[in-house]
Coordinates of C-alpha atoms in Angstrom, one line a residue:
M1 CA 169.9 -165.5 -62.0
K2 CA 167.1 -167.5 -63.3
R3 CA 165.1 -167.5 -60.3
R4 CA 165.6 -163.8 -59.7
R5 CA 164.1 -163.1 -63.1
Q6 CA 160.9 -165.1 -62.3
N7 CA 160.7 -163.2 -59.1
K8 CA 160.8 -159.8 -61.0
K9 CA 157.9 -161.0 -63.4
E10 CA 155.3 -161.9 -60.6
P11 CA 154.8 -158.1 -59.4
M12 CA 154.4 -157.2 -63.2
L13 CA 151.6 -160.0 -63.5
T14 CA 149.9 -159.0 -60.0
S15 CA 150.0 -155.4 -61.1
W16 CA 148.3 -156.0 -64.6
R17 CA 145.7 -158.2 -62.9
F18 CA 145.0 -155.5 -60.4
L19 CA 144.6 -153.2 -62.8
T20 CA 142.2 -155.4 -64.9
V21 CA 140.3 -156.0 -61.8
C22 CA 139.9 -152.2 -61.2
G23 CA 139.1 -151.5 -64.8
V24 CA 136.4 -154.0 -64.8
I25 CA 135.1 -152.6 -61.1
L26 CA 135.3 -148.8 -62.8
L27 CA 133.2 -149.9 -66.2
A28 CA 130.7 -151.5 -63.9
F29 CA 130.2 -148.8 -61.8
G30 CA 130.1 -146.0 -65.0
A31 CA 127.6 -148.8 -66.3
L32 CA 125.5 -148.4 -63.3
F33 CA 126.0 -144.7 -63.0
A34 CA 125.1 -144.2 -66.5
R35 CA 121.8 -146.3 -66.3
T36 CA 120.9 -144.4 -62.8
A37 CA 121.3 -141.1 -64.9
W38 CA 119.5 -142.6 -67.6
I39 CA 116.7 -143.8 -65.5
Q40 CA 116.5 -140.7 -63.2
V41 CA 117.5 -137.8 -65.5
V42 CA 116.8 -138.9 -69.1
S43 CA 113.8 -141.2 -68.9
P44 CA 112.1 -141.5 -65.6
D45 CA 108.6 -141.8 -66.3
R46 CA 108.2 -145.2 -67.1
L47 CA 109.4 -146.6 -63.6
R48 CA 107.8 -143.6 -61.8
M49 CA 104.5 -144.6 -63.5
E50 CA 105.2 -148.2 -62.2
G51 CA 106.0 -147.1 -58.9
D52 CA 102.9 -144.9 -58.5
M53 CA 100.6 -147.8 -59.6
R54 CA 101.8 -149.9 -56.9
S55 CA 101.4 -147.0 -54.0
L56 CA 99.2 -144.2 -55.4
R57 CA 95.5 -144.6 -54.4
T58 CA 92.2 -142.4 -54.6
T59 CA 90.2 -142.5 -51.4
V60 CA 86.8 -141.3 -51.0
T61 CA 85.2 -139.6 -48.6
S62 CA 81.9 -140.6 -47.1
T63 CA 78.7 -139.2 -48.0
T64 CA 75.1 -139.1 -46.4
R65 CA 71.9 -138.6 -48.4
G66 CA 69.6 -135.7 -47.1
M67 CA 67.0 -136.1 -44.8
I68 CA 63.2 -135.8 -45.6
M69 CA 61.1 -134.3 -42.8
D70 CA 57.8 -133.0 -42.4
R71 CA 56.6 -129.5 -42.0
N72 CA 57.5 -129.7 -38.3
G73 CA 60.7 -131.2 -38.6
E74 CA 59.7 -135.0 -37.8
E75 CA 62.0 -137.3 -39.9
L76 CA 60.1 -139.3 -42.7
A77 CA 63.3 -140.6 -44.5
V78 CA 67.1 -141.0 -42.9
S79 CA 69.9 -142.6 -43.8
V80 CA 71.5 -145.1 -41.5
P81 CA 75.1 -146.7 -41.5
V82 CA 75.6 -150.2 -42.5
Q83 CA 78.4 -152.3 -43.7
A84 CA 78.9 -154.3 -47.2
V85 CA 80.8 -157.7 -47.0
W86 CA 83.0 -158.2 -50.1
A87 CA 85.8 -160.8 -50.9
D88 CA 89.0 -160.8 -53.1
P89 CA 88.7 -164.3 -54.9
K90 CA 92.7 -164.1 -55.8
Q91 CA 93.3 -163.5 -51.7
V92 CA 91.0 -166.0 -50.6
H93 CA 92.5 -168.6 -52.9
A94 CA 96.0 -167.6 -51.9
E95 CA 95.3 -167.9 -48.2
L96 CA 92.6 -170.8 -48.1
S97 CA 93.4 -173.4 -45.6
L98 CA 91.7 -176.2 -43.9
E99 CA 91.6 -174.8 -40.2
K100 CA 89.3 -171.7 -42.0
E101 CA 86.5 -174.1 -43.1
Q102 CA 84.7 -173.6 -39.9
A103 CA 84.8 -169.8 -40.1
W104 CA 83.4 -169.9 -43.7
Q105 CA 80.6 -172.2 -42.0
A106 CA 80.2 -169.3 -39.6
L107 CA 80.2 -166.8 -42.3
A108 CA 77.6 -168.5 -44.2
D109 CA 75.4 -168.8 -41.3
V110 CA 75.5 -165.2 -40.1
L111 CA 74.6 -163.9 -43.6
G112 CA 71.9 -166.5 -44.2
V113 CA 73.4 -167.8 -47.0
P114 CA 74.2 -171.7 -47.8
R115 CA 77.7 -172.3 -47.6
D116 CA 78.2 -173.9 -50.8
K117 CA 76.5 -170.9 -52.6
L118 CA 78.8 -168.6 -50.6
V119 CA 81.9 -170.6 -51.7
K120 CA 80.8 -170.3 -55.3
R121 CA 81.1 -166.8 -55.4
V122 CA 84.6 -166.8 -54.7
E123 CA 85.6 -169.7 -56.8
N124 CA 87.1 -167.9 -59.5
P125 CA 90.5 -166.6 -58.3
K126 CA 90.8 -164.1 -61.5
R127 CA 88.3 -161.9 -59.9
R128 CA 89.4 -159.3 -57.4
F129 CA 86.1 -157.8 -55.9
V130 CA 82.9 -159.5 -55.4
Y131 CA 80.0 -158.6 -53.0
L132 CA 78.9 -161.4 -50.6
Q133 CA 76.1 -159.4 -48.8
R134 CA 75.3 -155.6 -48.6
Q135 CA 73.7 -153.3 -46.0
V136 CA 74.6 -155.9 -43.0
T137 CA 73.8 -154.2 -39.6
P138 CA 76.8 -153.0 -37.5
A139 CA 76.5 -156.1 -35.1
V140 CA 76.8 -158.5 -38.0
A141 CA 79.7 -156.7 -39.5
E142 CA 81.8 -156.8 -36.2
Y143 CA 81.2 -160.5 -35.9
I144 CA 82.4 -161.0 -39.7
R145 CA 85.3 -158.6 -38.5
K146 CA 86.2 -160.9 -35.9
L147 CA 86.3 -164.2 -38.0
R148 CA 89.5 -162.9 -39.5
L149 CA 88.8 -164.5 -42.8
P150 CA 91.8 -164.0 -45.3
G151 CA 90.4 -161.8 -48.5
V152 CA 86.9 -160.9 -46.8
H153 CA 86.7 -157.3 -46.1
L154 CA 83.9 -154.7 -45.1
R155 CA 83.2 -151.3 -46.4
P156 CA 81.0 -148.8 -45.0
E157 CA 77.9 -147.9 -46.9
E158 CA 74.0 -146.3 -45.9
R159 CA 70.8 -147.6 -45.8
R160 CA 67.9 -145.5 -45.9
F161 CA 65.1 -145.8 -43.0
Y162 CA 61.7 -144.7 -43.1
P163 CA 60.4 -144.2 -39.3
T164 CA 56.9 -143.6 -40.6
G165 CA 56.8 -147.2 -42.7
E166 CA 53.4 -147.2 -45.1
I167 CA 51.8 -144.2 -43.8
N168 CA 54.0 -142.1 -46.2
A169 CA 55.1 -144.9 -48.6
H170 CA 53.7 -143.4 -51.9
M171 CA 54.6 -139.7 -51.1
V172 CA 58.1 -140.2 -49.8
G173 CA 58.8 -143.1 -52.0
L174 CA 62.2 -145.0 -51.4
T175 CA 65.4 -145.9 -53.0
N176 CA 67.3 -148.6 -54.3
I177 CA 70.3 -150.6 -52.6
D178 CA 72.8 -147.9 -54.1
G179 CA 70.8 -145.3 -52.5
N180 CA 69.0 -143.5 -55.7
G181 CA 65.5 -142.8 -55.4
I182 CA 63.4 -145.2 -57.6
E183 CA 59.8 -143.9 -56.2
G184 CA 58.0 -140.5 -54.7
I185 CA 59.9 -137.8 -53.4
E186 CA 63.3 -139.7 -53.2
R187 CA 63.2 -140.1 -56.9
G188 CA 61.5 -136.7 -57.9
F189 CA 64.2 -134.9 -55.9
N190 CA 67.3 -137.4 -56.0
E191 CA 69.8 -134.9 -57.4
W192 CA 69.0 -132.5 -54.4
L193 CA 69.2 -135.1 -51.9
T194 CA 72.1 -136.7 -53.1
A195 CA 75.6 -135.6 -52.0
Q196 CA 78.6 -135.9 -54.0
A197 CA 81.8 -137.5 -52.6
G198 CA 85.0 -136.0 -52.3
E199 CA 88.3 -137.7 -53.5
R200 CA 91.7 -137.4 -52.3
R201 CA 94.9 -138.6 -53.6
V202 CA 97.0 -140.7 -51.1
R203 CA 100.1 -142.9 -51.2
K204 CA 100.0 -146.1 -49.3
D205 CA 102.5 -148.6 -48.2
R206 CA 102.1 -152.6 -49.1
T207 CA 100.0 -153.0 -45.7
G208 CA 97.7 -150.4 -47.1
R209 CA 98.6 -147.7 -44.7
V210 CA 98.7 -143.8 -45.6
I211 CA 102.3 -142.7 -45.8
E212 CA 101.5 -139.5 -47.8
D213 CA 98.4 -137.3 -48.5
L214 CA 99.0 -135.8 -52.0
G215 CA 95.7 -133.5 -51.8
I216 CA 92.4 -133.1 -52.7
V217 CA 91.3 -134.4 -56.3
S218 CA 87.8 -133.3 -56.1
E219 CA 85.8 -131.3 -53.3
A220 CA 82.8 -133.0 -51.7
R221 CA 79.3 -131.5 -51.9
Q222 CA 77.0 -132.0 -48.9
A223 CA 73.5 -133.3 -49.6
N224 CA 70.5 -131.0 -49.1
N225 CA 67.5 -131.8 -46.9
I226 CA 64.1 -131.3 -47.8
Q227 CA 61.2 -130.2 -45.8
L228 CA 57.7 -131.1 -47.0
T229 CA 54.8 -129.3 -46.4
I230 CA 52.9 -132.4 -45.0
D231 CA 51.7 -132.5 -41.4
Q232 CA 52.4 -136.0 -40.2
R233 CA 49.8 -135.9 -37.3
I234 CA 47.4 -135.2 -40.2
Q235 CA 48.8 -137.5 -42.3
A236 CA 48.6 -140.6 -39.8
L237 CA 45.0 -139.6 -39.0
A238 CA 44.1 -139.7 -42.6
Y239 CA 45.9 -143.0 -43.1
R240 CA 44.4 -144.5 -40.4
S241 CA 40.9 -143.6 -41.3
L242 CA 41.3 -144.1 -45.1
K243 CA 42.8 -147.7 -44.6
R244 CA 39.7 -148.7 -42.3
A245 CA 37.2 -147.6 -44.6
S246 CA 38.6 -149.0 -47.5
E247 CA 39.1 -152.3 -46.0
Y248 CA 35.5 -152.0 -44.4
H249 CA 33.8 -151.5 -47.7
R250 CA 36.7 -153.8 -49.7
A251 CA 37.6 -151.1 -52.2
T252 CA 40.1 -151.6 -54.7
S253 CA 41.8 -148.5 -53.9
A254 CA 41.2 -145.1 -52.2
S255 CA 42.8 -142.0 -51.8
L256 CA 43.0 -138.7 -49.9
V257 CA 44.2 -135.2 -50.2
M258 CA 44.3 -132.2 -48.1
L259 CA 45.1 -128.6 -48.9
D260 CA 45.9 -125.2 -47.0
V261 CA 43.7 -123.3 -49.2
K262 CA 45.4 -120.0 -48.0
T263 CA 48.9 -121.5 -49.2
G264 CA 48.3 -124.2 -51.7
E265 CA 50.4 -126.5 -49.3
V266 CA 49.5 -130.2 -49.3
L267 CA 49.0 -131.1 -45.7
A268 CA 48.2 -135.0 -46.0
M269 CA 48.3 -137.1 -49.1
V270 CA 47.8 -140.9 -48.5
N271 CA 46.5 -144.0 -50.4
T272 CA 45.4 -147.4 -49.9
P273 CA 46.9 -150.3 -50.5
S274 CA 50.2 -149.0 -49.1
F275 CA 53.5 -151.3 -48.6
N276 CA 56.3 -151.1 -45.8
P277 CA 59.2 -149.3 -47.6
N278 CA 61.8 -150.9 -45.0
N279 CA 60.6 -154.2 -46.0
R280 CA 61.7 -154.6 -49.9
S281 CA 60.2 -158.0 -50.0
Q282 CA 56.7 -156.4 -49.9
Y283 CA 57.5 -154.0 -52.6
Q284 CA 55.2 -154.6 -55.8
S285 CA 54.7 -151.8 -58.3
F286 CA 50.8 -151.3 -58.1
R287 CA 51.2 -151.1 -54.2
A288 CA 54.0 -147.9 -54.8
R289 CA 51.9 -146.0 -57.0
N290 CA 50.8 -142.5 -55.7
R291 CA 47.2 -142.6 -56.8
A292 CA 46.5 -139.3 -55.4
V293 CA 48.3 -137.9 -58.5
T294 CA 48.8 -140.6 -60.9
D295 CA 45.1 -142.2 -60.9
T296 CA 42.1 -140.2 -62.7
Y297 CA 38.3 -140.7 -62.4
E298 CA 35.4 -139.0 -63.8
P299 CA 34.3 -136.6 -60.9
G300 CA 30.8 -137.1 -61.3
S301 CA 28.5 -134.8 -59.1
T302 CA 31.4 -133.4 -57.4
L303 CA 32.0 -131.2 -60.7
K304 CA 28.6 -129.4 -60.4
P305 CA 29.7 -126.6 -58.0
L306 CA 32.5 -125.6 -60.8
I307 CA 29.7 -125.9 -63.6
V308 CA 27.4 -123.6 -61.2
V309 CA 29.9 -121.0 -61.1
S310 CA 30.5 -121.3 -65.0
A311 CA 26.9 -120.5 -65.1
L312 CA 27.5 -117.5 -62.6
E313 CA 30.7 -116.2 -64.5
N314 CA 29.0 -116.2 -67.8
G315 CA 25.6 -114.5 -66.5
V316 CA 23.2 -117.8 -67.2
V317 CA 21.6 -117.6 -64.0
Q318 CA 22.2 -115.5 -60.8
A319 CA 22.8 -117.1 -57.2
D320 CA 19.0 -116.5 -56.4
S321 CA 17.7 -117.7 -59.5
I322 CA 14.9 -120.3 -59.9
V323 CA 15.7 -123.2 -62.5
D324 CA 12.6 -124.7 -63.8
T325 CA 13.5 -128.9 -63.9
S326 CA 10.3 -130.0 -65.0
P327 CA 9.2 -132.9 -66.0
G328 CA 12.1 -134.4 -64.2
W329 CA 13.7 -135.7 -67.5
M330 CA 14.7 -135.2 -71.1
R331 CA 16.1 -137.1 -74.0
L332 CA 18.9 -135.6 -75.7
G333 CA 20.4 -137.3 -78.8
G334 CA 18.4 -140.5 -78.0
K335 CA 20.1 -140.6 -74.5
R336 CA 17.7 -140.1 -71.4
V337 CA 18.9 -137.6 -69.0
S338 CA 16.8 -137.6 -65.5
D339 CA 16.3 -136.8 -61.9
T340 CA 15.3 -139.5 -59.2
R341 CA 12.1 -137.4 -59.4
N342 CA 10.6 -134.5 -60.8
L343 CA 11.7 -131.5 -58.3
G344 CA 10.0 -128.9 -60.4
P345 CA 11.2 -125.1 -60.0
I346 CA 14.0 -125.0 -57.9
S347 CA 17.0 -122.4 -56.7
V348 CA 20.4 -122.9 -57.9
Q349 CA 21.0 -124.0 -54.0
T350 CA 18.6 -126.7 -54.2
I351 CA 20.0 -128.0 -57.5
L352 CA 23.6 -128.5 -55.8
M353 CA 21.7 -129.6 -52.4
R354 CA 19.7 -132.5 -54.2
S355 CA 22.4 -133.0 -56.8
S356 CA 19.8 -132.4 -59.5
N357 CA 20.9 -133.5 -63.0
M358 CA 18.3 -131.5 -65.0
G359 CA 18.8 -128.4 -63.3
M360 CA 22.7 -128.5 -64.3
V361 CA 21.9 -129.7 -68.1
R362 CA 19.4 -126.6 -68.1
M363 CA 22.4 -124.2 -67.2
A364 CA 25.1 -126.0 -69.3
L365 CA 22.9 -126.0 -72.5
Q366 CA 22.5 -122.1 -72.4
E367 CA 26.6 -122.0 -72.6
T368 CA 29.1 -122.6 -75.1
P369 CA 31.6 -125.5 -74.7
E370 CA 34.4 -122.8 -74.9
Q371 CA 32.8 -121.0 -72.1
L372 CA 32.6 -124.6 -69.6
I373 CA 36.0 -125.7 -70.7
D374 CA 37.5 -122.2 -69.9
T375 CA 35.9 -122.5 -66.3
L376 CA 37.2 -125.8 -65.8
Y377 CA 41.0 -124.5 -66.8
R378 CA 41.0 -121.7 -64.4
F379 CA 40.1 -124.5 -61.6
G380 CA 43.2 -126.2 -62.4
L381 CA 41.7 -129.1 -64.3
G382 CA 43.4 -130.8 -67.1
I383 CA 46.7 -128.9 -66.0
D384 CA 49.7 -130.5 -64.3
S385 CA 50.2 -129.2 -60.8
G386 CA 53.8 -128.5 -61.2
M387 CA 54.9 -130.1 -58.0
G388 CA 57.2 -132.7 -59.5
L389 CA 55.6 -135.8 -58.3
V390 CA 56.6 -138.7 -60.2
G391 CA 54.1 -140.1 -62.6
E392 CA 51.5 -137.3 -61.8
S393 CA 48.6 -137.2 -64.6
A394 CA 47.3 -133.9 -66.0
G395 CA 43.9 -135.6 -66.4
L396 CA 41.5 -135.0 -69.5
V397 CA 39.5 -132.3 -70.4
P398 CA 38.0 -132.9 -73.5
L399 CA 38.7 -130.6 -76.4
R400 CA 36.4 -131.1 -79.4
R401 CA 35.3 -129.0 -82.6
R402 CA 31.8 -130.0 -82.3
W403 CA 29.8 -130.7 -79.3
S404 CA 26.6 -132.2 -79.1
D405 CA 24.1 -131.4 -76.7
I406 CA 24.4 -134.7 -75.1
E407 CA 28.3 -134.4 -74.8
K408 CA 27.6 -130.7 -72.8
A409 CA 24.7 -132.4 -70.8
T410 CA 27.0 -135.2 -69.5
L411 CA 29.9 -132.7 -69.0
S412 CA 27.6 -130.7 -66.4
F413 CA 27.3 -133.5 -64.2
G414 CA 30.9 -135.0 -64.4
Y415 CA 31.0 -137.4 -67.0
G416 CA 33.3 -137.4 -70.0
L417 CA 36.1 -136.0 -68.4
T418 CA 38.7 -137.0 -65.8
V419 CA 40.8 -135.6 -63.0
T420 CA 43.0 -136.7 -60.3
P421 CA 42.2 -136.2 -56.5
L422 CA 44.6 -133.4 -56.1
Q423 CA 43.4 -131.5 -59.1
L424 CA 39.8 -131.6 -57.5
A425 CA 41.1 -130.9 -54.2
Q426 CA 42.7 -127.7 -55.8
A427 CA 39.7 -126.8 -57.6
Y428 CA 37.8 -126.8 -54.0
A429 CA 40.4 -124.9 -52.6
V430 CA 39.8 -122.2 -55.4
L431 CA 36.2 -121.9 -54.3
A432 CA 37.0 -121.9 -50.7
N433 CA 39.5 -119.2 -51.1
G434 CA 37.4 -116.6 -52.9
G435 CA 38.5 -117.4 -56.3
V436 CA 41.9 -117.2 -55.7
R437 CA 44.2 -119.9 -57.2
Y438 CA 47.4 -120.7 -55.3
P439 CA 50.3 -122.7 -56.8
L440 CA 50.4 -126.2 -55.2
T441 CA 53.6 -127.4 -53.4
I442 CA 54.9 -130.1 -51.6
I443 CA 58.2 -128.4 -50.6
K444 CA 57.9 -126.1 -47.5
R445 CA 58.4 -122.6 -48.8
N446 CA 60.2 -119.9 -47.1
Q447 CA 57.8 -117.2 -48.1
A448 CA 53.8 -117.1 -49.3
P449 CA 53.0 -117.3 -52.7
R450 CA 51.4 -115.0 -54.9
G451 CA 47.7 -116.2 -55.7
E452 CA 45.9 -115.5 -58.9
Q453 CA 42.4 -114.4 -58.9
V454 CA 40.7 -117.0 -61.5
I455 CA 37.3 -116.6 -60.3
A456 CA 35.1 -113.6 -59.2
R457 CA 35.0 -113.5 -55.5
Q458 CA 31.0 -113.0 -55.1
H459 CA 30.4 -116.0 -57.4
A460 CA 33.3 -118.1 -55.5
D461 CA 31.5 -117.3 -52.2
A462 CA 28.0 -117.7 -53.4
V463 CA 28.9 -121.4 -54.5
L464 CA 30.6 -122.0 -51.4
H465 CA 27.5 -121.3 -48.9
M466 CA 25.4 -123.2 -51.7
L467 CA 27.9 -126.3 -50.7
E468 CA 27.0 -125.7 -46.8
A469 CA 23.5 -126.5 -47.6
V470 CA 24.6 -129.7 -49.0
V471 CA 26.1 -130.9 -46.0
G472 CA 23.0 -129.5 -44.4
P473 CA 19.7 -130.9 -43.4
G474 CA 18.0 -132.2 -46.5
G475 CA 21.2 -132.4 -48.6
T476 CA 23.2 -135.4 -49.7
A477 CA 26.1 -135.3 -47.7
G478 CA 24.7 -135.5 -44.1
N479 CA 27.6 -138.1 -43.0
A480 CA 30.1 -135.2 -43.9
A481 CA 28.8 -133.0 -40.8
I482 CA 31.0 -131.9 -38.1
P483 CA 29.9 -130.9 -34.9
G484 CA 30.9 -127.4 -33.8
Y485 CA 31.9 -126.5 -37.8
R486 CA 30.4 -125.3 -40.7
V487 CA 31.1 -127.6 -43.5
G488 CA 30.6 -127.3 -47.1
G489 CA 31.1 -130.2 -49.9
K490 CA 29.4 -132.2 -52.6
T491 CA 29.2 -135.9 -53.0
G492 CA 30.0 -137.7 -56.3
T493 CA 29.2 -141.3 -57.4
S494 CA 30.3 -142.0 -61.0
R495 CA 30.2 -145.2 -62.6
K496 CA 33.5 -146.3 -64.1
A497 CA 34.0 -146.3 -67.9
I498 CA 34.5 -149.6 -69.7
A499 CA 34.8 -150.7 -73.7
G500 CA 31.3 -149.7 -75.1
G501 CA 29.9 -148.0 -72.0
Y502 CA 30.0 -148.0 -68.4
G503 CA 30.2 -150.9 -66.2
N504 CA 28.7 -152.0 -62.9
D505 CA 31.9 -150.7 -60.8
Y506 CA 31.6 -147.5 -59.2
V507 CA 34.0 -144.7 -57.6
G508 CA 32.5 -142.8 -54.6
I509 CA 34.0 -139.3 -53.8
F510 CA 33.3 -136.5 -51.4
A511 CA 35.0 -133.0 -51.6
G512 CA 34.2 -130.5 -49.3
V513 CA 36.0 -127.5 -47.3
A514 CA 36.0 -126.2 -43.5
P515 CA 35.1 -124.4 -41.5
I516 CA 32.7 -122.0 -44.1
S517 CA 33.2 -118.8 -41.9
N518 CA 37.1 -118.7 -42.7
P519 CA 38.0 -121.7 -45.0
R520 CA 41.3 -123.2 -44.2
L521 CA 41.3 -126.7 -45.2
A522 CA 40.0 -128.5 -48.6
M523 CA 40.1 -132.2 -48.8
V524 CA 39.0 -134.7 -51.1
V525 CA 38.4 -138.4 -50.5
V526 CA 38.0 -141.2 -53.3
M527 CA 36.7 -144.6 -52.9
N528 CA 37.4 -146.9 -55.9
E529 CA 35.2 -149.8 -56.4
P530 CA 33.9 -150.3 -53.0
Q531 CA 31.8 -153.6 -52.8
G532 CA 28.8 -154.2 -51.3
E533 CA 25.6 -152.4 -50.9
Q534 CA 27.0 -149.0 -50.2
Y535 CA 29.1 -147.3 -52.8
Y536 CA 27.6 -143.8 -52.9
G537 CA 29.9 -141.1 -51.9
G538 CA 27.9 -140.0 -49.2
Q539 CA 28.0 -143.4 -47.6
V540 CA 31.6 -144.5 -48.2
A541 CA 33.6 -141.1 -48.7
A542 CA 31.7 -138.7 -46.6
P543 CA 32.4 -140.3 -43.2
V544 CA 35.9 -140.5 -43.8
F545 CA 36.2 -136.7 -44.6
A546 CA 34.3 -135.9 -41.3
E547 CA 36.8 -138.1 -39.2
V548 CA 39.6 -136.7 -40.6
M549 CA 38.7 -133.2 -41.2
S550 CA 37.5 -133.1 -37.7
G551 CA 40.8 -134.4 -36.3
A552 CA 42.8 -131.8 -38.7
L553 CA 40.7 -128.7 -37.1
Q554 CA 41.4 -129.6 -33.9
L555 CA 45.1 -130.2 -34.5
L556 CA 45.4 -126.8 -36.1
N557 CA 43.7 -125.2 -33.2
I558 CA 41.1 -123.7 -35.8
R559 CA 38.1 -122.3 -33.7
P560 CA 34.9 -123.9 -33.9
D561 CA 32.5 -121.6 -36.2
G562 CA 29.6 -123.4 -35.9
A563 CA 29.4 -123.8 -31.8
T564 CA 27.6 -121.4 -29.5
Q565 CA 29.0 -119.6 -26.7
E566 CA 27.8 -122.4 -24.1
Q567 CA 29.5 -125.0 -26.5
L568 CA 32.8 -123.2 -26.5
Q569 CA 32.7 -122.9 -22.8
L570 CA 31.7 -126.4 -22.1
A571 CA 34.9 -127.5 -24.5
G572 CA 37.1 -125.4 -22.2
Q573 CA 37.9 -122.9 -24.8
E574 CA 37.4 -119.4 -24.9
A575 CA 35.1 -117.3 -27.3
N576 CA 38.0 -115.2 -28.6
V577 CA 40.3 -118.0 -29.6
V578 CA 42.4 -116.7 -32.3
P579 CA 42.6 -119.0 -35.7
H580 CA 45.8 -120.9 -36.2
T581 CA 47.9 -119.4 -38.8

């Protein structure tokens, strides 16, 4: 009986234990279900955020900086694909092993960096990103990829390349290593040239593969190209000639600007010394300055044609007037003004042809300072060109309440004010264009601009023909003559101002236009501080003008207006050649 009672109790105990285990399991499942419901329904944000932090990534689309081209489409600045080498120090330390020592040495060798210096960059395991070297060539990048170094990666980037090198360095400028313009057109039009990278949201797995594309975060904006007015053929010719002349005369610097007088377009703008923008080790700030627009000079006798225009405009003289320069000198305010010799009564044309200071003073003293200054402003002196070039100077046209006679006298032959080579070229373009001033541009326009008549046409034409005599026999600019073409221009030689007066350094200038019968080109050549016995503008600047202008006239297929029919036939040209437009 006792054994039977024990058998009856065992099933009861087993049933109770079974129910207890089932209850515990149900409670556990209930707790799990409740926790799951809490996470999924009531409060999912935190874990969702944690998951997104580990899987969601924003990818950036690659962009290319816009090209800079000359007027004929020749590339002056382009972007080429390169690679940046970077490392994850935490990953490097986590997977560093002895068998990789040789690979690290190979990496140091190909990058041209001492191995100890390279390892020092990745010695801090708390950092997650450090550049090892930027802008490496695709060949070097492929070699590094084959090394398979843990923690060392590559990322695409761009490098700016300048096919024309030092010829266009001042004008085109250059970018920094991040692709932002720091000089020239690259800086002045940086926003226009820069593309806006697009962003996409993606989900990646633990190996970095994209498993889901979640859409666009921001749209990409393509970069814009820039087409300049520069003619690279003329630019190269101008730079070669200017560099050779500045080295021969040992000039501190030199500048040349050529304009199309019919449109106001800059066809050439060069300076020396220059630099190679593809070799950043040569970069020096004084070499990068675009002196044609940043540096100012007293124009000397090259200002005289503008003063003659002022005298004509204000009725002081007529184009055929005779001015008495006797006795060849005068004293104003204790200062002596004189010519090299007494020229006596001479015509206005002869005043320019012989560069007579006395003739200029006689005319200027009959005008008010306001009349003189107003004429200079109408030619564009003392005014920013509006082209947007970096560092451009407006020059200095003096504004005084009271003017002495000596101040008016010195202004008449180009002292007491400063101009840039670009401004002087624009002034001569106005003369060549019948008194019409066009807005200057370095960016090629889609349509012809509207000019402003700032000088009476008959006065501009009269002075232009006087300038032809300056280049002819008996003038001061015989070295600027071009066989077969009628050329007009004016030499200028000014002493450089120093504290308390003027020193012994000179600036030689020549400004001119061609061809006289139908002017197309205006050009200014400035030779700053030439050394040696030759320093006059007619000696150091006029020959450069003749060489470059001659080449430009031929490149643009402009008909020789000073050649005879026989000369044209000998040159293989027809008498009815249509001028280039």
